[in-house]
mmCIF file of C-alpha atoms and ligand atoms in Angstrom:
data_model
loop_
_atom_site.group_PDB
_atom_site.id
_atom_site.type_symbol
_atom_site.label_atom_id
_atom_site.label_comp_id
_atom_site.label_asym_id
_atom_site.label_seq_id
_atom_site.Cartn_x
_atom_site.Cartn_y
_atom_site.Cartn_z
ATOM 1 C CA MET A 1461 0.027 -0.188 -0.146
ATOM 2 C CA ARG A 1462 2.962 2.217 -0.133
ATOM 3 C CA GLY A 1463 2.479 5.800 -1.787
ATOM 4 C CA TRP A 1464 -1.461 5.771 -0.935
ATOM 5 C CA ARG A 1465 -1.002 7.934 2.378
ATOM 6 C CA ASN A 1466 0.185 10.865 0.447
ATOM 7 C CA PHE A 1467 -3.131 11.750 -0.696
ATOM 8 C CA SER A 1468 -4.429 11.553 2.643
ATOM 9 C CA SER A 1469 -4.239 15.449 2.574
ATOM 10 C CA TRP A 1470 -7.269 14.859 -0.675
ATOM 11 C CA GLY A 1471 -9.259 13.035 1.198
ATOM 12 C CA LEU A 1472 -9.701 15.139 4.419
ATOM 13 C CA ALA A 1473 -10.589 17.859 2.017
ATOM 14 C CA LEU A 1474 -13.729 15.857 0.374
ATOM 15 C CA ALA A 1475 -14.454 14.758 4.060
ATOM 16 C CA ALA A 1476 -14.965 18.628 4.900
ATOM 17 C CA ALA A 1477 -17.002 19.313 1.598
ATOM 18 C CA VAL A 1478 -19.758 16.737 2.671
ATOM 19 C CA VAL A 1479 -20.844 18.468 5.945
ATOM 20 C CA VAL A 1480 -22.748 20.872 3.665
ATOM 21 C CA ALA A 1481 -26.578 19.879 4.167
ATOM 22 C CA SER A 1482 -28.943 19.086 1.714
ATOM 23 C CA PRO A 1483 -30.960 21.915 0.903
ATOM 24 C CA ALA A 1484 -34.035 19.812 1.660
ATOM 25 C CA ALA A 1485 -33.569 19.405 4.873
ATOM 26 C CA GLY A 1486 -36.927 19.755 6.792
ATOM 27 C CA PRO A 1487 -37.597 19.234 10.950
ATOM 28 C CA ALA A 1488 -37.644 15.548 10.548
ATOM 29 C CA VAL A 1489 -33.976 15.545 8.920
ATOM 30 C CA ALA A 1490 -32.576 17.953 11.410
ATOM 31 C CA GLN A 1491 -33.894 15.482 14.335
ATOM 32 C CA ASP A 1492 -32.493 12.391 12.180
ATOM 33 C CA GLU A 1493 -28.952 14.369 11.817
ATOM 34 C CA GLN A 1494 -28.988 15.089 15.889
ATOM 35 C CA GLY A 1495 -29.836 11.374 16.367
ATOM 36 C CA PHE A 1496 -27.054 10.503 13.578
ATOM 37 C CA GLN A 1497 -24.639 12.357 15.266
ATOM 38 C CA ALA A 1498 -24.836 10.531 18.548
ATOM 39 C CA TYR A 1499 -24.840 7.124 17.013
ATOM 40 C CA LEU A 1500 -21.375 8.234 15.490
ATOM 41 C CA GLN A 1501 -19.827 8.745 18.453
ATOM 42 C CA GLN A 1502 -21.077 5.372 19.525
ATOM 43 C CA LEU A 1503 -19.546 4.109 16.345
ATOM 44 C CA GLY A 1504 -16.281 5.929 16.937
ATOM 45 C CA ARG A 1505 -15.963 4.051 19.973
ATOM 46 C CA GLN A 1506 -16.779 0.875 18.733
ATOM 47 C CA ALA A 1507 -14.268 1.194 16.011
ATOM 48 C CA VAL A 1508 -11.355 1.743 18.257
ATOM 49 C CA ALA A 1509 -12.195 -1.009 20.542
ATOM 50 C CA GLU A 1510 -11.732 -3.004 17.340
ATOM 51 C CA GLY A 1511 -8.297 -1.691 16.450
ATOM 52 C CA VAL A 1512 -9.070 1.224 14.348
ATOM 53 C CA SER A 1513 -6.586 4.122 14.968
ATOM 54 C CA GLN A 1514 -7.901 7.211 16.561
ATOM 55 C CA TRP A 1515 -6.477 9.203 13.948
ATOM 56 C CA THR A 1516 -8.871 7.484 11.563
ATOM 57 C CA VAL A 1517 -11.575 7.791 13.802
ATOM 58 C CA ASP A 1518 -10.978 11.877 14.157
ATOM 59 C CA SER A 1519 -10.258 12.505 10.638
ATOM 60 C CA VAL A 1520 -13.538 10.658 9.364
ATOM 61 C CA LEU A 1521 -16.601 10.868 11.622
ATOM 62 C CA PRO A 1522 -16.372 14.745 12.109
ATOM 63 C CA GLY A 1523 -17.328 15.199 8.756
ATOM 64 C CA LEU A 1524 -20.292 13.123 8.162
ATOM 65 C CA THR A 1525 -23.733 14.101 7.951
ATOM 66 C CA TYR A 1526 -27.084 11.881 7.663
ATOM 67 C CA ASN A 1527 -27.831 10.791 4.344
ATOM 68 C CA PRO A 1528 -31.603 10.087 4.166
ATOM 69 C CA ARG A 1529 -31.291 9.022 0.666
ATOM 70 C CA VAL A 1530 -29.770 5.861 0.773
ATOM 71 C CA VAL A 1531 -32.412 4.573 3.468
ATOM 72 C CA GLU A 1532 -34.670 5.441 0.555
ATOM 73 C CA LEU A 1533 -33.020 3.622 -1.198
ATOM 74 C CA ASP A 1534 -32.946 0.648 1.353
ATOM 75 C CA ARG A 1535 -36.613 0.406 1.970
ATOM 76 C CA GLN A 1536 -37.400 0.263 -1.814
ATOM 77 C CA GLN A 1537 -35.104 -2.945 -1.431
ATOM 78 C CA PRO A 1538 -37.137 -6.482 -2.851
ATOM 79 C CA GLU A 1539 -36.388 -8.107 0.430
ATOM 80 C CA SER A 1540 -39.021 -5.665 2.029
ATOM 81 C CA ARG A 1541 -42.060 -7.375 -0.018
ATOM 82 C CA PRO A 1542 -40.947 -11.274 0.528
ATOM 83 C CA ASN A 1543 -44.429 -12.231 -0.612
ATOM 84 C CA ALA A 1544 -44.078 -10.587 -4.436
ATOM 85 C CA PRO A 1545 -44.287 -13.238 -7.539
ATOM 86 C CA ILE A 1546 -41.305 -13.912 -9.040
ATOM 87 C CA PRO A 1547 -40.982 -12.584 -12.567
ATOM 88 C CA ALA A 1548 -39.852 -14.656 -15.441
ATOM 89 C CA PHE A 1549 -36.538 -15.449 -16.156
ATOM 90 C CA GLU A 1550 -36.256 -14.761 -20.167
ATOM 91 C CA PRO A 1551 -36.893 -10.924 -20.427
ATOM 92 C CA TYR A 1552 -34.050 -10.150 -17.617
ATOM 93 C CA ARG A 1553 -31.693 -12.224 -19.847
ATOM 94 C CA ARG A 1554 -32.634 -10.455 -22.842
ATOM 95 C CA THR A 1555 -31.763 -7.006 -21.296
ATOM 96 C CA HIS A 1556 -29.134 -8.334 -19.334
ATOM 97 C CA VAL A 1557 -27.234 -10.406 -21.326
ATOM 98 C CA ASP A 1558 -27.464 -8.030 -24.455
ATOM 99 C CA ALA A 1559 -25.582 -7.730 -27.502
ATOM 100 C CA ALA A 1560 -24.115 -4.264 -26.256
ATOM 101 C CA ARG A 1561 -22.858 -6.395 -22.562
ATOM 102 C CA ILE A 1562 -21.059 -9.115 -24.774
ATOM 103 C CA THR A 1563 -19.315 -7.219 -27.354
ATOM 104 C CA ARG A 1564 -17.918 -4.924 -24.544
ATOM 105 C CA GLY A 1565 -16.946 -8.421 -22.771
ATOM 106 C CA ARG A 1566 -15.289 -9.727 -25.895
ATOM 107 C CA GLU A 1567 -13.320 -6.395 -26.086
ATOM 108 C CA ALA A 1568 -12.387 -6.398 -22.432
ATOM 109 C CA TYR A 1569 -11.490 -10.358 -22.903
ATOM 110 C CA GLN A 1570 -9.301 -9.166 -25.826
ATOM 111 C CA ARG A 1571 -7.243 -6.451 -23.565
ATOM 112 C CA GLN A 1572 -6.493 -8.201 -20.770
ATOM 113 C CA ARG A 1573 -5.995 -11.861 -22.481
ATOM 114 C CA TRP A 1574 -2.624 -12.550 -21.824
ATOM 115 C CA ARG A 1575 -3.235 -11.409 -17.947
ATOM 116 C CA LEU A 1576 -6.578 -13.518 -17.912
ATOM 117 C CA GLU A 1577 -4.636 -16.339 -19.026
ATOM 118 C CA LYS A 1578 -2.188 -16.291 -16.578
ATOM 119 C CA ILE A 1579 -5.053 -15.969 -13.684
ATOM 120 C CA GLU A 1580 -7.053 -18.659 -14.651
ATOM 121 C CA ARG A 1581 -3.645 -20.716 -14.796
ATOM 122 C CA GLU A 1582 -2.815 -19.795 -11.385
ATOM 123 C CA THR A 1583 -6.352 -20.259 -9.714
ATOM 124 C CA GLY A 1584 -8.488 -22.289 -11.933
ATOM 125 C CA VAL A 1585 -10.958 -19.588 -12.258
ATOM 126 C CA PRO A 1586 -12.335 -19.384 -16.073
ATOM 127 C CA GLU A 1587 -11.139 -16.331 -17.808
ATOM 128 C CA SER A 1588 -14.966 -15.770 -19.021
ATOM 129 C CA ILE A 1589 -16.376 -15.736 -15.701
ATOM 130 C CA MET A 1590 -14.407 -12.947 -14.415
ATOM 131 C CA VAL A 1591 -15.086 -10.930 -17.313
ATOM 132 C CA ALA A 1592 -18.676 -11.751 -16.690
ATOM 133 C CA ILE A 1593 -18.532 -10.641 -13.115
ATOM 134 C CA TRP A 1594 -16.716 -7.327 -14.031
ATOM 135 C CA GLY A 1595 -19.483 -6.876 -16.511
ATOM 136 C CA HIS A 1596 -22.493 -7.311 -14.824
ATOM 137 C CA GLU A 1597 -21.506 -5.625 -11.484
ATOM 138 C CA THR A 1598 -20.320 -1.998 -13.285
ATOM 139 C CA ASN A 1599 -20.419 -2.649 -17.029
ATOM 140 C CA TYR A 1600 -16.842 -3.354 -17.191
ATOM 141 C CA GLY A 1601 -15.614 -0.346 -14.926
ATOM 142 C CA ARG A 1602 -18.371 2.181 -15.829
ATOM 143 C CA VAL A 1603 -20.973 2.495 -13.116
ATOM 144 C CA MET A 1604 -19.033 1.939 -10.143
ATOM 145 C CA GLY A 1605 -21.718 4.542 -7.773
ATOM 146 C CA ASN A 1606 -20.377 7.883 -6.413
ATOM 147 C CA PHE A 1607 -21.843 7.765 -2.748
ATOM 148 C CA ASP A 1608 -19.768 8.675 0.088
ATOM 149 C CA LEU A 1609 -19.218 5.157 1.634
ATOM 150 C CA PRO A 1610 -18.534 6.063 5.150
ATOM 151 C CA ARG A 1611 -21.730 8.315 5.054
ATOM 152 C CA ALA A 1612 -23.854 6.151 3.354
ATOM 153 C CA LEU A 1613 -22.946 3.036 5.644
ATOM 154 C CA ALA A 1614 -23.052 5.142 9.173
ATOM 155 C CA SER A 1615 -26.463 6.174 8.089
ATOM 156 C CA LEU A 1616 -27.695 2.631 7.186
ATOM 157 C CA ALA A 1617 -26.347 1.484 10.364
ATOM 158 C CA TYR A 1618 -28.208 4.351 12.354
ATOM 159 C CA GLU A 1619 -31.293 3.567 10.437
ATOM 160 C CA GLY A 1620 -30.777 -0.030 12.063
ATOM 161 C CA ARG A 1621 -32.928 -2.459 9.650
ATOM 162 C CA ARG A 1622 -29.984 -4.180 9.188
ATOM 163 C CA ARG A 1623 -27.609 -2.411 12.027
ATOM 164 C CA ALA A 1624 -24.936 -5.112 12.702
ATOM 165 C CA LEU A 1625 -24.515 -5.836 9.141
ATOM 166 C CA PHE A 1626 -23.577 -1.784 8.109
ATOM 167 C CA SER A 1627 -22.003 -1.036 11.344
ATOM 168 C CA GLY A 1628 -19.241 -3.774 10.516
ATOM 169 C CA GLU A 1629 -18.970 -2.244 7.023
ATOM 170 C CA PHE A 1630 -18.724 1.121 8.082
ATOM 171 C CA ILE A 1631 -15.860 0.243 10.513
ATOM 172 C CA ALA A 1632 -14.207 -1.648 8.013
ATOM 173 C CA THR A 1633 -13.785 1.399 5.624
ATOM 174 C CA LEU A 1634 -11.991 2.877 8.627
ATOM 175 C CA LYS A 1635 -9.640 0.257 8.437
ATOM 176 C CA MET A 1636 -9.274 0.542 4.763
ATOM 177 C CA ILE A 1637 -7.909 4.257 5.103
ATOM 178 C CA ASP A 1638 -5.617 2.524 8.451
ATOM 179 C CA ARG A 1639 -4.206 0.575 5.774
ATOM 180 C CA GLY A 1640 -3.493 3.540 3.698
ATOM 181 C CA VAL A 1641 -6.388 3.480 1.247
ATOM 182 C CA PRO A 1642 -6.911 7.136 0.612
ATOM 183 C CA ARG A 1643 -10.220 8.822 2.270
ATOM 184 C CA GLU A 1644 -11.098 9.910 -1.075
ATOM 185 C CA LYS A 1645 -11.313 6.427 -3.009
ATOM 186 C CA LEU A 1646 -14.200 5.526 -0.488
ATOM 187 C CA VAL A 1647 -16.828 5.971 -3.115
ATOM 188 C CA GLY A 1648 -19.310 3.586 -4.156
ATOM 189 C CA SER A 1649 -22.977 2.390 -4.714
ATOM 190 C CA TRP A 1650 -25.948 3.376 -2.210
ATOM 191 C CA ALA A 1651 -25.197 0.329 0.067
ATOM 192 C CA GLY A 1652 -21.888 0.304 0.148
ATOM 193 C CA ALA A 1653 -20.210 -1.992 -2.571
ATOM 194 C CA PHE A 1654 -17.143 -0.534 -4.346
ATOM 195 C CA GLY A 1655 -14.742 -0.646 -7.372
ATOM 196 C CA GLY A 1656 -15.056 -2.784 -10.438
ATOM 197 C CA PRO A 1657 -15.976 -5.949 -8.458
ATOM 198 C CA GLN A 1658 -18.382 -4.171 -6.205
ATOM 199 C CA PHE A 1659 -17.023 -5.542 -3.256
ATOM 200 C CA LEU A 1660 -18.097 -4.733 0.487
ATOM 201 C CA PRO A 1661 -15.347 -3.180 2.934
ATOM 202 C CA SER A 1662 -15.228 -5.890 4.818
ATOM 203 C CA VAL A 1663 -14.721 -8.027 1.613
ATOM 204 C CA TYR A 1664 -11.958 -5.734 0.273
ATOM 205 C CA LEU A 1665 -10.249 -6.392 3.542
ATOM 206 C CA ARG A 1666 -10.114 -10.422 3.320
ATOM 207 C CA LEU A 1667 -9.920 -10.691 -0.499
ATOM 208 C CA ALA A 1668 -8.846 -7.953 -2.444
ATOM 209 C CA ARG A 1669 -5.771 -8.450 -4.232
ATOM 210 C CA ASP A 1670 -2.837 -6.382 -6.361
ATOM 211 C CA GLY A 1671 -2.859 -7.766 -9.845
ATOM 212 C CA ASP A 1672 -0.285 -5.334 -11.339
ATOM 213 C CA GLY A 1673 2.514 -5.572 -9.171
ATOM 214 C CA ASP A 1674 2.584 -1.998 -7.689
ATOM 215 C CA GLY A 1675 1.987 -2.642 -3.922
ATOM 216 C CA MET A 1676 -1.795 -1.372 -4.080
ATOM 217 C CA ALA A 1677 -5.137 -3.479 -4.519
ATOM 218 C CA ASP A 1678 -6.279 -0.626 -6.639
ATOM 219 C CA ILE A 1679 -9.882 -2.362 -7.476
ATOM 220 C CA TRP A 1680 -11.210 1.270 -8.365
ATOM 221 C CA THR A 1681 -8.906 2.053 -11.471
ATOM 222 C CA SER A 1682 -6.585 -0.893 -12.222
ATOM 223 C CA GLU A 1683 -8.180 -3.784 -14.601
ATOM 224 C CA ALA A 1684 -5.624 -6.119 -13.274
ATOM 225 C CA ASP A 1685 -6.384 -5.760 -9.476
ATOM 226 C CA THR A 1686 -9.698 -5.873 -9.993
ATOM 227 C CA LEU A 1687 -9.876 -9.152 -12.266
ATOM 228 C CA THR A 1688 -7.180 -10.917 -9.819
ATOM 229 C CA SER A 1689 -9.470 -9.826 -6.922
ATOM 230 C CA ILE A 1690 -12.828 -11.591 -8.419
ATOM 231 C CA ALA A 1691 -10.740 -14.583 -9.300
ATOM 232 C CA ASN A 1692 -9.187 -14.633 -5.413
ATOM 233 C CA TYR A 1693 -13.181 -14.144 -4.278
ATOM 234 C CA PHE A 1694 -13.927 -17.196 -6.343
ATOM 235 C CA THR A 1695 -11.101 -19.401 -4.879
ATOM 236 C CA ASN A 1696 -11.804 -18.355 -1.660
ATOM 237 C CA ALA A 1697 -15.579 -19.395 -2.105
ATOM 238 C CA GLY A 1698 -14.514 -22.952 -3.447
ATOM 239 C CA TRP A 1699 -13.936 -22.847 -7.254
ATOM 240 C CA ARG A 1700 -13.718 -26.187 -8.568
ATOM 241 C CA PRO A 1701 -11.506 -25.801 -12.013
ATOM 242 C CA GLY A 1702 -12.665 -27.705 -14.724
ATOM 243 C CA GLN A 1703 -16.037 -28.098 -14.060
ATOM 244 C CA PRO A 1704 -18.614 -25.762 -16.001
ATOM 245 C CA TRP A 1705 -20.853 -23.645 -13.998
ATOM 246 C CA GLY A 1706 -24.011 -25.095 -15.571
ATOM 247 C CA PHE A 1707 -25.603 -25.516 -18.801
ATOM 248 C CA ALA A 1708 -29.220 -25.545 -20.552
ATOM 249 C CA VAL A 1709 -31.141 -28.344 -20.958
ATOM 250 C CA SER A 1710 -34.157 -30.017 -22.011
ATOM 251 C CA VAL A 1711 -36.609 -31.658 -19.811
ATOM 252 C CA PRO A 1712 -38.957 -34.155 -20.633
ATOM 253 C CA ALA A 1713 -42.618 -33.536 -19.533
ATOM 254 C CA SER A 1714 -42.918 -36.668 -18.400
ATOM 255 C CA LEU A 1715 -40.359 -36.246 -15.467
ATOM 256 C CA ASP A 1716 -42.499 -36.089 -12.135
ATOM 257 C CA ARG A 1717 -40.979 -32.694 -10.233
ATOM 258 C CA SER A 1718 -42.509 -33.895 -7.332
ATOM 259 C CA THR A 1719 -39.905 -36.788 -7.163
ATOM 260 C CA ILE A 1720 -37.017 -34.655 -7.425
ATOM 261 C CA ARG A 1721 -37.823 -31.444 -5.311
ATOM 262 C CA ALA A 1722 -35.020 -30.657 -2.887
ATOM 263 C CA ARG A 1723 -35.610 -31.970 0.766
ATOM 264 C CA THR A 1724 -33.574 -29.447 2.830
ATOM 265 C CA THR A 1725 -33.582 -26.307 3.448
ATOM 266 C CA SER A 1726 -30.292 -23.710 2.864
ATOM 267 C CA PRO A 1727 -29.640 -21.490 5.949
ATOM 268 C CA ARG A 1728 -28.339 -18.880 3.146
ATOM 269 C CA CYS A 1729 -30.974 -17.002 1.071
ATOM 270 C CA PRO A 1730 -33.574 -19.859 1.258
ATOM 271 C CA ARG A 1731 -35.826 -18.255 -1.011
ATOM 272 C CA VAL A 1732 -32.943 -18.709 -3.795
ATOM 273 C CA HIS A 1733 -31.792 -22.450 -2.885
ATOM 274 C CA GLU A 1734 -35.460 -23.767 -2.781
ATOM 275 C CA ARG A 1735 -36.099 -23.082 -6.149
ATOM 276 C CA HIS A 1736 -33.182 -25.969 -7.160
ATOM 277 C CA SER A 1737 -33.708 -29.509 -7.262
ATOM 278 C CA GLN A 1738 -32.088 -31.867 -5.321
ATOM 279 C CA TRP A 1739 -28.392 -32.729 -6.151
ATOM 280 C CA LYS A 1740 -28.175 -35.819 -8.920
ATOM 281 C CA THR A 1741 -25.037 -37.046 -10.860
ATOM 282 C CA MET A 1742 -24.599 -35.988 -14.399
ATOM 283 C CA ALA A 1743 -25.488 -39.928 -15.217
ATOM 284 C CA GLU A 1744 -28.868 -39.793 -12.982
ATOM 285 C CA TRP A 1745 -29.987 -36.743 -14.939
ATOM 286 C CA ARG A 1746 -28.890 -38.418 -18.056
ATOM 287 C CA ALA A 1747 -31.066 -41.508 -17.189
ATOM 288 C CA LEU A 1748 -33.850 -39.029 -15.961
ATOM 289 C CA GLY A 1749 -34.338 -38.234 -20.235
ATOM 290 C CA VAL A 1750 -32.344 -34.956 -19.276
ATOM 291 C CA VAL A 1751 -30.526 -33.554 -22.596
ATOM 292 C CA PRO A 1752 -28.165 -30.622 -22.864
ATOM 293 C CA THR A 1753 -29.040 -28.207 -25.494
ATOM 294 C CA ASN A 1754 -25.998 -26.921 -26.691
ATOM 295 C CA ARG A 1755 -22.916 -28.964 -25.371
ATOM 296 C CA ALA A 1756 -21.751 -32.535 -24.529
ATOM 297 C CA TRP A 1757 -22.618 -34.076 -20.796
ATOM 298 C CA PRO A 1758 -19.478 -33.009 -18.628
ATOM 299 C CA ALA A 1759 -18.028 -35.834 -16.647
ATOM 300 C CA ASP A 1760 -20.785 -38.129 -15.431
ATOM 301 C CA ASN A 1761 -19.617 -37.905 -11.463
ATOM 302 C CA ILE A 1762 -20.239 -34.360 -11.321
ATOM 303 C CA GLN A 1763 -23.349 -33.121 -9.284
ATOM 304 C CA ALA A 1764 -25.730 -30.831 -10.235
ATOM 305 C CA SER A 1765 -29.482 -29.583 -9.099
ATOM 306 C CA LEU A 1766 -31.830 -28.753 -11.452
ATOM 307 C CA LEU A 1767 -33.611 -25.073 -12.021
ATOM 308 C CA GLU A 1768 -36.413 -24.535 -14.056
ATOM 309 C CA PRO A 1769 -36.748 -20.474 -13.835
ATOM 310 C CA ASP A 1770 -39.669 -20.082 -16.168
ATOM 311 C CA GLY A 1771 -41.521 -23.711 -15.562
ATOM 312 C CA PRO A 1772 -41.771 -26.666 -17.057
ATOM 313 C CA GLY A 1773 -41.695 -26.766 -21.256
ATOM 314 C CA LYS A 1774 -39.224 -23.439 -21.165
ATOM 315 C CA THR A 1775 -35.719 -23.429 -20.867
ATOM 316 C CA ALA A 1776 -34.221 -25.083 -17.870
ATOM 317 C CA TYR A 1777 -30.573 -25.505 -16.481
ATOM 318 C CA LEU A 1778 -28.299 -28.240 -14.955
ATOM 319 C CA LEU A 1779 -26.282 -25.906 -11.907
ATOM 320 C CA THR A 1780 -23.277 -27.212 -10.376
ATOM 321 C CA GLY A 1781 -21.300 -26.527 -7.397
ATOM 322 C CA ASN A 1782 -19.519 -23.972 -9.195
ATOM 323 C CA TYR A 1783 -22.970 -22.242 -9.867
ATOM 324 C CA ARG A 1784 -23.316 -22.085 -5.643
ATOM 325 C CA VAL A 1785 -20.064 -19.613 -6.227
ATOM 326 C CA ILE A 1786 -21.471 -17.435 -8.290
ATOM 327 C CA LEU A 1787 -25.019 -17.020 -5.792
ATOM 328 C CA ASP A 1788 -21.968 -16.601 -3.193
ATOM 329 C CA TYR A 1789 -20.953 -13.571 -4.904
ATOM 330 C CA ASN A 1790 -24.682 -12.353 -5.235
ATOM 331 C CA CYS A 1791 -27.469 -14.605 -3.723
ATOM 332 C CA SER A 1792 -29.736 -13.889 -6.806
ATOM 333 C CA ASN A 1793 -30.646 -16.802 -9.431
ATOM 334 C CA PHE A 1794 -31.368 -14.308 -12.102
ATOM 335 C CA TYR A 1795 -28.018 -12.483 -11.347
ATOM 336 C CA ALA A 1796 -26.128 -16.201 -10.971
ATOM 337 C CA LEU A 1797 -27.447 -17.472 -14.253
ATOM 338 C CA SER A 1798 -27.273 -14.365 -16.555
ATOM 339 C CA VAL A 1799 -23.468 -14.416 -15.266
ATOM 340 C CA GLY A 1800 -22.885 -17.571 -16.638
ATOM 341 C CA LEU A 1801 -24.841 -17.043 -20.004
ATOM 342 C CA LEU A 1802 -22.794 -14.097 -20.432
ATOM 343 C CA ALA A 1803 -19.398 -15.906 -19.619
ATOM 344 C CA ASP A 1804 -20.245 -18.181 -22.611
ATOM 345 C CA GLU A 1805 -21.207 -15.767 -24.862
ATOM 346 C CA VAL A 1806 -17.531 -13.727 -24.358
ATOM 347 C CA GLU A 1807 -15.850 -17.121 -25.085
ATOM 348 C CA ARG A 1808 -17.746 -18.327 -28.235
HETATM 349 CA CA1 CA B 785 -2.257 -2.982 -8.213
#
């Protein structure tokens, strides 16, 4: 991280600039501001107890104000409407695995080819998967968010719906500063994800890596660092080299779906996993009459579950353990399917 501390004076200038209150501030916001400032003091003490330097706490906290906008955005999230019907996947696929994203993905693939090859050789994570994650998260670095992260995370923690998560991520931003990340780099999405891979601060601390050898894990501006960090995430989450993520299949109409229904509940995002069937080997799926639509069968002993995102009679997918690694990155079937399909298109 050498060199980054030199930019700290820029960070302090930026921190001072965010003190200016929003012109729309009314009495309710003013009250929130007072509560927020009191809560910040508590967060600061907690941060120091967890090993953050007093210097960092004193340089960041006095610049922060409550951001009602991020709380508003958080309240619009679909998980606040758990009983809403699940929409069809096909329209989502058309807008997320579209010609523009495929073309840009192929350009990024060509541009970074030698580096991607090297990372794949070292980690076993396919080049196309790294590119597809980058494409889905930030449209290859084009859209990375412009919310001040400590301000956004402290506001979400103060609001309280997911306080443990957001207070932990807030403290992780302070630890990033202690590690030498310049204050002004701490900009990202309203919910705290940032840089090309859209890592949360705690994920950055654990898994971001320097890919271009300059000593800094600069996932905001270095494509090499971004791709290396994504591969490191996948390795850490258990990606198995040499196995596909999954593939499209046709399923005989006669297959009795009740006999393949999963009998266990996933502790993590159960609504996403409950749509998957039991695990079976490729040989077992073949015996049930399932047929790949655009590739040969992988090895017989690889296990997969079946997902029919748009119901029987439409495109279905057999999904391996590597699909679960994509879900670990972002727990949504639509996200994981479209990452896999974009990866297939990029390397075609
Ligand atoms: Ca670097």
